[in-house]
Short mmCIF file of N, CA and C in Angstrom, two decimals:
data_model
loop_
_atom_site.label_atom_id
_atom_site.label_comp_id
_atom_site.label_asym_id
_atom_site.label_seq_id
_atom_site.Cartn_x
_atom_site.Cartn_y
_atom_site.Cartn_z
N MET A 2 0.75 -1.18 -0.08
CA MET A 2 -0.04 0.05 -0.07
C MET A 2 1.00 1.22 -0.01
N ARG A 3 1.92 1.22 0.75
CA ARG A 3 2.86 2.30 0.63
C ARG A 3 3.36 2.79 -0.57
N ARG A 4 3.91 1.63 -1.47
CA ARG A 4 4.49 1.76 -2.67
C ARG A 4 3.13 2.56 -3.68
N LEU A 5 2.01 2.11 -3.46
CA LEU A 5 0.86 2.59 -4.22
C LEU A 5 0.96 4.14 -3.94
N ARG A 6 0.90 4.38 -2.74
CA ARG A 6 0.90 5.67 -2.12
C ARG A 6 2.01 6.47 -2.75
N GLU A 7 3.15 6.07 -2.75
CA GLU A 7 4.24 6.91 -3.16
C GLU A 7 4.27 7.03 -4.64
N ALA A 8 3.68 6.06 -5.40
CA ALA A 8 3.52 6.29 -6.87
C ALA A 8 2.51 7.28 -7.08
N VAL A 9 1.23 7.24 -6.35
CA VAL A 9 0.29 7.96 -6.89
C VAL A 9 0.89 9.53 -6.36
N VAL A 10 1.53 9.81 -5.51
CA VAL A 10 2.10 11.02 -5.22
C VAL A 10 3.16 11.59 -6.39
N VAL A 11 4.11 10.52 -6.91
CA VAL A 11 4.81 10.88 -8.07
C VAL A 11 3.96 11.20 -9.19
N GLY A 12 2.88 10.78 -9.41
CA GLY A 12 2.09 10.93 -10.55
C GLY A 12 1.36 12.44 -10.27
N ALA A 13 0.78 12.56 -9.10
CA ALA A 13 0.37 14.05 -8.79
C ALA A 13 1.31 14.85 -8.81
N CYS A 14 2.62 14.65 -8.49
CA CYS A 14 3.66 15.47 -8.59
C CYS A 14 3.90 16.04 -10.06
N LEU A 15 3.82 14.98 -11.00
CA LEU A 15 4.07 15.21 -12.33
C LEU A 15 3.01 16.23 -12.98
N LEU A 16 1.83 16.08 -12.42
CA LEU A 16 0.70 16.81 -12.79
C LEU A 16 0.81 18.32 -12.30
N ALA A 17 1.21 18.30 -10.97
CA ALA A 17 1.30 19.60 -10.60
C ALA A 17 2.46 20.37 -10.71
N GLY A 18 3.64 19.83 -11.18
CA GLY A 18 4.88 20.48 -11.49
C GLY A 18 4.90 20.94 -12.90
N SER A 19 3.90 20.84 -13.77
CA SER A 19 3.96 21.32 -15.04
C SER A 19 3.44 22.65 -15.23
N GLY A 20 4.39 23.36 -15.87
CA GLY A 20 4.00 24.81 -16.10
C GLY A 20 3.24 25.11 -17.25
N ALA A 21 2.83 26.49 -17.38
CA ALA A 21 1.83 26.64 -18.40
C ALA A 21 2.55 27.28 -19.88
N HIS A 22 3.84 27.45 -19.68
CA HIS A 22 4.53 27.78 -20.80
C HIS A 22 4.79 26.76 -21.77
N VAL A 23 5.27 26.71 -23.02
CA VAL A 23 5.38 25.93 -23.91
C VAL A 23 7.09 25.70 -24.30
N GLN A 24 7.39 24.59 -24.32
CA GLN A 24 8.81 24.24 -24.55
C GLN A 24 8.94 23.44 -25.85
N ALA A 25 10.22 23.74 -26.35
CA ALA A 25 10.30 23.09 -27.62
C ALA A 25 10.82 21.63 -27.24
N GLN A 26 10.71 20.59 -28.09
CA GLN A 26 10.87 19.15 -27.80
C GLN A 26 12.12 18.92 -29.03
N PRO A 27 13.53 19.14 -28.87
CA PRO A 27 14.42 19.07 -30.15
C PRO A 27 14.30 17.66 -30.69
N ALA A 28 14.21 16.61 -29.78
CA ALA A 28 14.10 15.28 -30.64
C ALA A 28 13.02 14.97 -31.68
N GLU A 29 11.80 15.68 -31.26
CA GLU A 29 10.65 15.73 -31.97
C GLU A 29 10.47 16.76 -33.01
N GLY A 30 11.20 17.87 -32.59
CA GLY A 30 10.84 18.87 -33.36
C GLY A 30 9.69 19.81 -33.33
N VAL A 31 8.93 19.53 -32.37
CA VAL A 31 7.48 20.15 -32.14
C VAL A 31 7.48 20.66 -30.65
N ALA A 32 6.68 21.72 -30.60
CA ALA A 32 6.41 22.46 -29.40
C ALA A 32 5.33 21.66 -28.76
N GLN A 33 5.41 21.29 -27.38
CA GLN A 33 4.41 20.80 -26.52
C GLN A 33 4.50 21.36 -25.18
N ALA A 34 3.22 21.82 -24.84
CA ALA A 34 3.26 22.51 -23.44
C ALA A 34 3.43 21.36 -22.38
N PRO A 35 4.30 21.70 -21.14
CA PRO A 35 4.72 20.84 -20.25
C PRO A 35 3.59 19.95 -19.71
N ALA A 36 2.44 20.93 -19.44
CA ALA A 36 1.02 20.37 -18.69
C ALA A 36 0.68 19.17 -19.42
N THR A 37 0.82 19.14 -20.78
CA THR A 37 0.37 17.86 -21.92
C THR A 37 1.42 16.99 -21.35
N ARG A 38 2.67 17.33 -21.53
CA ARG A 38 3.71 15.98 -21.01
C ARG A 38 3.54 15.55 -19.70
N GLY A 39 3.13 16.54 -18.82
CA GLY A 39 3.11 15.94 -17.30
C GLY A 39 1.74 14.89 -17.13
N ARG A 40 0.79 15.50 -18.16
CA ARG A 40 -0.64 14.49 -18.08
C ARG A 40 -0.23 13.12 -18.62
N ALA A 41 0.36 13.17 -19.81
CA ALA A 41 0.79 11.84 -20.41
C ALA A 41 1.79 11.12 -19.48
N GLU A 42 2.64 11.71 -18.96
CA GLU A 42 3.62 10.88 -18.03
C GLU A 42 2.96 10.40 -16.80
N ALA A 43 1.97 11.17 -16.30
CA ALA A 43 1.11 10.72 -15.09
C ALA A 43 0.19 9.43 -15.59
N LEU A 44 -0.49 9.66 -16.64
CA LEU A 44 -1.25 8.52 -16.98
C LEU A 44 -0.35 7.28 -17.14
N ASN A 45 0.79 7.25 -17.75
CA ASN A 45 1.59 6.18 -17.94
C ASN A 45 1.80 5.63 -16.49
N VAL A 46 2.21 6.64 -15.39
CA VAL A 46 2.44 6.06 -14.21
C VAL A 46 1.14 5.21 -13.72
N PHE A 47 0.24 5.88 -13.84
CA PHE A 47 -1.17 5.44 -13.27
C PHE A 47 -1.49 4.14 -13.87
N ASP A 48 -1.34 3.86 -15.12
CA ASP A 48 -1.53 2.64 -15.77
C ASP A 48 -0.77 1.55 -15.58
N SER A 49 0.56 1.83 -15.06
CA SER A 49 1.45 1.01 -14.81
C SER A 49 1.16 0.45 -13.32
N LEU A 50 0.78 1.36 -12.73
CA LEU A 50 0.23 1.12 -11.22
C LEU A 50 -0.78 0.22 -11.20
N GLU A 51 -1.81 0.49 -11.89
CA GLU A 51 -3.10 -0.10 -11.96
C GLU A 51 -2.65 -1.59 -12.35
N LYS A 52 -2.00 -1.96 -13.20
CA LYS A 52 -1.80 -3.27 -13.76
C LYS A 52 -1.11 -4.09 -12.66
N ARG A 53 -0.02 -3.37 -12.21
CA ARG A 53 0.69 -4.08 -10.98
C ARG A 53 -0.02 -4.42 -9.75
N MET A 54 -0.83 -3.20 -9.48
CA MET A 54 -1.17 -3.46 -8.11
C MET A 54 -2.90 -4.06 -8.05
N ARG A 55 -3.79 -4.01 -9.21
CA ARG A 55 -4.85 -4.66 -9.32
C ARG A 55 -4.93 -6.06 -8.55
N GLY A 56 -6.09 -5.96 -7.66
CA GLY A 56 -6.03 -7.34 -6.95
C GLY A 56 -5.41 -7.36 -5.53
N LYS A 57 -4.67 -6.23 -5.52
CA LYS A 57 -3.73 -6.35 -4.25
C LYS A 57 -3.80 -5.38 -3.29
N VAL A 58 -4.45 -4.27 -3.71
CA VAL A 58 -4.65 -3.10 -2.82
C VAL A 58 -6.08 -2.28 -3.57
N SER A 59 -6.78 -1.52 -2.61
CA SER A 59 -7.65 -0.69 -3.30
C SER A 59 -7.18 0.25 -4.26
N LEU A 60 -7.69 0.27 -5.57
CA LEU A 60 -7.23 1.55 -6.43
C LEU A 60 -8.15 2.59 -6.57
N ALA A 61 -9.11 2.70 -5.62
CA ALA A 61 -9.95 3.85 -5.65
C ALA A 61 -9.35 5.33 -5.77
N GLU A 62 -8.18 5.51 -5.07
CA GLU A 62 -7.46 6.71 -5.21
C GLU A 62 -7.01 6.81 -6.57
N LEU A 63 -6.32 6.00 -7.02
CA LEU A 63 -5.88 5.88 -8.57
C LEU A 63 -6.92 6.16 -9.70
N TYR A 64 -8.00 5.58 -9.36
CA TYR A 64 -9.12 5.99 -10.34
C TYR A 64 -9.52 7.23 -9.96
N TRP A 65 -9.68 8.04 -8.96
CA TRP A 65 -10.11 9.19 -8.70
C TRP A 65 -9.12 10.11 -9.52
N LEU A 66 -7.86 9.87 -9.29
CA LEU A 66 -6.98 10.85 -10.00
C LEU A 66 -7.02 10.79 -11.60
N LYS A 67 -7.32 9.55 -11.95
CA LYS A 67 -7.56 9.41 -13.56
C LYS A 67 -8.77 10.18 -13.71
N ALA A 68 -9.86 10.06 -12.88
CA ALA A 68 -11.05 10.84 -13.19
C ALA A 68 -10.77 12.26 -13.23
N ARG A 69 -9.85 12.60 -12.45
CA ARG A 69 -9.64 14.23 -12.56
C ARG A 69 -8.73 14.64 -13.66
N LEU A 70 -8.05 13.63 -14.23
CA LEU A 70 -7.20 13.74 -15.42
C LEU A 70 -8.16 13.92 -16.40
N ALA A 71 -9.07 13.03 -16.69
CA ALA A 71 -10.24 13.15 -17.57
C ALA A 71 -11.04 14.32 -17.57
N GLU A 72 -11.28 14.75 -16.34
CA GLU A 72 -12.14 16.07 -16.13
C GLU A 72 -11.49 17.19 -16.71
N GLU A 73 -9.99 17.26 -16.71
CA GLU A 73 -9.18 18.38 -17.06
C GLU A 73 -9.27 18.23 -18.69
N GLU A 74 -9.41 17.15 -19.17
CA GLU A 74 -9.36 17.01 -20.94
C GLU A 74 -11.03 17.28 -21.51
N GLY A 75 -11.92 17.34 -20.24
CA GLY A 75 -13.17 17.66 -20.76
C GLY A 75 -13.93 16.54 -21.11
N ASN A 76 -13.49 15.08 -20.59
CA ASN A 76 -13.73 13.83 -21.04
C ASN A 76 -14.88 13.37 -19.98
N PHE A 77 -16.14 13.79 -19.92
CA PHE A 77 -17.02 13.58 -18.59
C PHE A 77 -17.46 12.03 -18.47
N ASP A 78 -17.68 11.53 -19.94
CA ASP A 78 -17.97 10.04 -19.94
C ASP A 78 -16.84 9.17 -19.20
N GLN A 79 -15.68 9.61 -19.59
CA GLN A 79 -14.34 8.82 -19.05
C GLN A 79 -14.41 8.97 -17.38
N VAL A 80 -14.68 10.32 -16.94
CA VAL A 80 -14.83 10.71 -15.74
C VAL A 80 -15.54 9.73 -14.82
N SER A 81 -16.94 9.64 -15.48
CA SER A 81 -17.92 8.68 -14.84
C SER A 81 -17.57 7.16 -14.73
N HIS A 82 -16.80 6.75 -15.84
CA HIS A 82 -16.33 5.43 -15.75
C HIS A 82 -15.44 5.06 -14.85
N TYR A 83 -14.27 6.14 -14.57
CA TYR A 83 -13.33 5.97 -13.26
C TYR A 83 -13.94 6.10 -12.22
N LEU A 84 -14.68 6.89 -11.94
CA LEU A 84 -15.36 7.00 -10.52
C LEU A 84 -16.23 6.10 -10.27
N GLU A 85 -16.99 5.47 -11.39
CA GLU A 85 -17.61 4.15 -10.94
C GLU A 85 -16.58 2.98 -10.60
N LEU A 86 -15.58 2.91 -11.21
CA LEU A 86 -14.49 2.08 -10.80
C LEU A 86 -14.13 2.16 -9.64
N ALA A 87 -13.78 3.31 -9.01
CA ALA A 87 -13.41 3.65 -7.76
C ALA A 87 -14.55 3.48 -6.88
N LEU A 88 -15.60 3.58 -6.99
CA LEU A 88 -16.70 3.17 -6.07
C LEU A 88 -16.94 1.79 -5.96
N LYS A 89 -16.39 0.99 -6.67
CA LYS A 89 -16.51 -0.45 -6.79
C LYS A 89 -15.27 -0.99 -5.78
N GLN A 90 -14.38 -0.24 -5.43
CA GLN A 90 -13.14 -0.55 -4.68
C GLN A 90 -13.65 -0.45 -3.44
N LYS A 91 -12.70 -1.36 -2.54
CA LYS A 91 -13.17 -1.07 -1.09
C LYS A 91 -12.41 0.18 -0.52
N ILE A 92 -12.96 1.23 -0.12
CA ILE A 92 -12.51 2.34 0.47
C ILE A 92 -12.50 2.49 1.92
N ARG A 93 -11.26 2.45 2.62
CA ARG A 93 -11.10 2.83 3.97
C ARG A 93 -11.17 4.25 4.44
N ASP A 94 -10.69 5.11 3.57
CA ASP A 94 -10.61 6.38 3.94
C ASP A 94 -11.83 7.29 3.73
N PRO A 95 -12.49 7.77 4.82
CA PRO A 95 -13.85 8.21 4.61
C PRO A 95 -13.72 9.63 3.69
N ASP A 96 -12.39 10.27 3.85
CA ASP A 96 -12.51 11.51 3.10
C ASP A 96 -12.33 11.28 1.53
N MET A 97 -11.65 10.13 1.13
CA MET A 97 -11.37 9.61 -0.13
C MET A 97 -13.00 9.11 -0.56
N ARG A 98 -13.50 8.41 0.23
CA ARG A 98 -14.90 8.11 -0.33
C ARG A 98 -15.91 9.26 -0.60
N ASP A 99 -15.73 10.31 0.38
CA ASP A 99 -16.53 11.45 0.06
C ASP A 99 -16.12 12.29 -1.21
N LYS A 100 -14.75 12.26 -1.34
CA LYS A 100 -14.56 13.00 -2.79
C LYS A 100 -14.87 12.37 -3.87
N ILE A 101 -15.13 10.95 -4.07
CA ILE A 101 -15.41 10.20 -5.02
C ILE A 101 -16.95 10.30 -5.43
N TYR A 102 -17.85 10.28 -4.17
CA TYR A 102 -19.15 10.45 -4.19
C TYR A 102 -19.57 11.72 -4.88
N TRP A 103 -18.63 12.99 -4.25
CA TRP A 103 -18.84 14.16 -4.59
C TRP A 103 -18.79 14.58 -6.05
N TYR A 104 -17.31 14.11 -6.33
CA TYR A 104 -17.00 14.24 -7.93
C TYR A 104 -17.75 13.68 -8.81
N GLY A 105 -18.36 12.55 -8.21
CA GLY A 105 -19.34 11.74 -9.26
C GLY A 105 -20.51 12.26 -9.51
N ALA A 106 -21.18 12.66 -8.11
CA ALA A 106 -22.44 13.57 -8.25
C ALA A 106 -22.28 14.72 -9.25
N TRP A 107 -21.22 15.25 -8.91
CA TRP A 107 -21.20 16.76 -9.69
C TRP A 107 -20.94 16.49 -11.27
N ASN A 108 -19.94 15.28 -11.57
CA ASN A 108 -19.97 14.99 -12.87
C ASN A 108 -21.12 14.49 -13.68
N GLU A 109 -22.06 13.80 -13.03
CA GLU A 109 -23.16 13.40 -13.60
C GLU A 109 -24.26 14.57 -13.67
N ARG A 110 -24.29 15.53 -12.80
CA ARG A 110 -25.07 16.85 -13.05
C ARG A 110 -24.74 17.46 -14.27
N ARG A 111 -23.57 17.53 -14.45
CA ARG A 111 -22.85 18.07 -15.59
C ARG A 111 -23.15 17.41 -16.76
N ARG A 112 -23.39 16.10 -16.74
CA ARG A 112 -23.68 15.42 -17.92
C ARG A 112 -25.16 15.37 -17.86
N ASN A 113 -25.76 15.98 -17.23
CA ASN A 113 -27.41 16.22 -17.06
C ASN A 113 -27.98 14.57 -16.91
N ASN A 114 -27.31 13.75 -16.08
CA ASN A 114 -27.89 12.49 -15.57
C ASN A 114 -28.31 12.70 -14.22
N LEU A 115 -29.43 13.38 -14.11
CA LEU A 115 -29.87 13.89 -12.72
C LEU A 115 -30.19 12.59 -11.90
N PRO A 116 -30.87 11.68 -12.35
CA PRO A 116 -31.23 10.58 -11.39
C PRO A 116 -29.98 9.85 -10.76
N ARG A 117 -29.11 9.67 -11.56
CA ARG A 117 -27.72 9.18 -11.05
C ARG A 117 -27.03 10.10 -10.13
N ALA A 118 -27.06 11.51 -10.35
CA ALA A 118 -26.47 12.39 -9.59
C ALA A 118 -27.06 12.30 -8.03
N ALA A 119 -28.61 12.17 -8.18
CA ALA A 119 -29.32 12.22 -7.04
C ALA A 119 -28.82 10.98 -6.21
N GLU A 120 -28.82 9.77 -6.79
CA GLU A 120 -28.27 8.44 -5.93
C GLU A 120 -27.00 8.80 -5.39
N LEU A 121 -25.88 9.49 -6.02
CA LEU A 121 -24.83 9.64 -5.44
C LEU A 121 -24.91 10.55 -4.19
N LEU A 122 -25.50 11.50 -4.43
CA LEU A 122 -25.71 12.50 -3.46
C LEU A 122 -26.31 11.96 -2.16
N ALA A 123 -27.27 11.34 -2.33
CA ALA A 123 -28.12 10.55 -1.09
C ALA A 123 -27.35 9.72 -0.45
N GLU A 124 -26.46 8.76 -1.25
CA GLU A 124 -25.31 8.01 -0.70
C GLU A 124 -24.29 8.82 -0.12
N LEU A 125 -24.03 9.93 -0.54
CA LEU A 125 -23.06 10.78 0.22
C LEU A 125 -23.42 11.12 1.51
N ASP A 126 -24.80 11.52 1.53
CA ASP A 126 -25.46 12.07 2.82
C ASP A 126 -25.41 10.92 3.66
N ALA A 127 -25.95 9.71 3.38
CA ALA A 127 -25.94 8.50 4.25
C ALA A 127 -24.40 8.17 4.63
N GLN A 128 -23.63 8.12 4.04
CA GLN A 128 -22.14 7.70 4.49
C GLN A 128 -21.16 8.62 4.86
N THR A 129 -21.35 9.83 4.53
CA THR A 129 -20.52 10.77 5.27
C THR A 129 -20.52 10.95 6.72
N GLN A 130 -19.30 11.33 7.38
CA GLN A 130 -19.08 11.43 8.53
C GLN A 130 -18.66 13.08 8.97
N ALA A 131 -18.70 13.75 7.83
CA ALA A 131 -18.29 15.13 7.98
C ALA A 131 -19.43 16.03 7.84
N GLU A 132 -20.23 16.99 8.96
CA GLU A 132 -21.06 17.59 8.83
C GLU A 132 -21.12 18.40 7.56
N PHE A 133 -20.10 19.18 7.17
CA PHE A 133 -19.98 20.07 6.02
C PHE A 133 -20.54 19.48 4.78
N THR A 134 -19.90 18.29 4.53
CA THR A 134 -20.23 17.41 3.39
C THR A 134 -21.70 17.07 3.44
N ARG A 135 -22.08 16.74 4.66
CA ARG A 135 -23.63 16.24 4.84
C ARG A 135 -24.48 17.35 4.29
N VAL A 136 -24.01 18.56 4.84
CA VAL A 136 -25.07 19.73 4.51
C VAL A 136 -25.01 20.17 2.95
N ARG A 137 -23.69 20.06 2.58
CA ARG A 137 -23.53 20.49 0.94
C ARG A 137 -24.34 19.25 0.15
N SER A 138 -24.05 18.11 0.50
CA SER A 138 -24.81 17.17 -0.25
C SER A 138 -26.24 17.16 -0.22
N LEU A 139 -26.79 17.43 0.77
CA LEU A 139 -28.22 17.63 1.03
C LEU A 139 -28.67 19.03 0.31
N PHE A 140 -28.07 20.07 0.23
CA PHE A 140 -28.44 21.04 -0.68
C PHE A 140 -28.30 20.76 -2.06
N TRP A 141 -27.35 20.15 -2.60
CA TRP A 141 -27.19 19.76 -4.04
C TRP A 141 -28.20 18.68 -4.16
N LEU A 142 -28.59 17.79 -3.45
CA LEU A 142 -29.66 16.66 -3.78
C LEU A 142 -30.80 17.32 -3.70
N GLY A 143 -31.31 18.42 -3.06
CA GLY A 143 -32.58 19.10 -3.21
C GLY A 143 -32.48 19.83 -4.53
N LYS A 144 -31.39 20.55 -4.94
CA LYS A 144 -31.47 21.04 -6.23
C LYS A 144 -31.58 20.12 -7.07
N THR A 145 -30.87 18.96 -7.06
CA THR A 145 -31.03 17.82 -8.20
C THR A 145 -32.38 17.45 -8.37
N LEU A 146 -32.99 17.11 -7.35
CA LEU A 146 -34.25 16.57 -7.34
C LEU A 146 -35.36 17.48 -7.76
N LYS A 147 -34.88 18.92 -7.40
CA LYS A 147 -36.10 19.86 -7.91
C LYS A 147 -35.96 19.76 -9.58
N ASP A 148 -34.64 19.87 -10.16
CA ASP A 148 -34.39 19.76 -11.42
C ASP A 148 -34.89 18.54 -12.33
N LEU A 149 -35.04 17.44 -11.63
CA LEU A 149 -35.47 16.44 -12.19
C LEU A 149 -37.19 16.41 -12.96
#
C-alpha cells in the first residue's frame, strides 16, 4: 500500500509540477506544453500502477486521480467510468470516499444525468461523517431533485 501511495504522489507531482509555458522538444521538433507532457507521464505511471497493483490493494484513489485527469481534458464520460470503478473498490478512507461520491455526483449533474447524481448525493449524505459534506450534499440533492 505504501508503494501505491508513493507512486500516486509521484503522478500527482508530475501533474502539479507542469508549467503553463511552451517548451520545444528538439528530438521531435515540435512544441508541446509541459502540462500535456505531465498529464501523459502521469497517465503512464497510473496505468502501470493499475496493472501491477490490481487485486492487491484498493485502487480507489488511483481511479479518482484518473477521473480528475479526464475531467481536465473535458472527457466527462470517462470521468464517470473511472469514478464508478473507484466506487467498486473497498475504500477505507472516509475523506476519499466522500471525494469520489462528490465528484461523481457533480460530474453526473454536468452530464445532465440527474437521477444518477441524486443517487450519489443521497449515498454521500448517508455515508459521510463530515457535517459540512452532509449539508453540502443535502443542498445539492434538493436542487437535483427539483431539477428532475
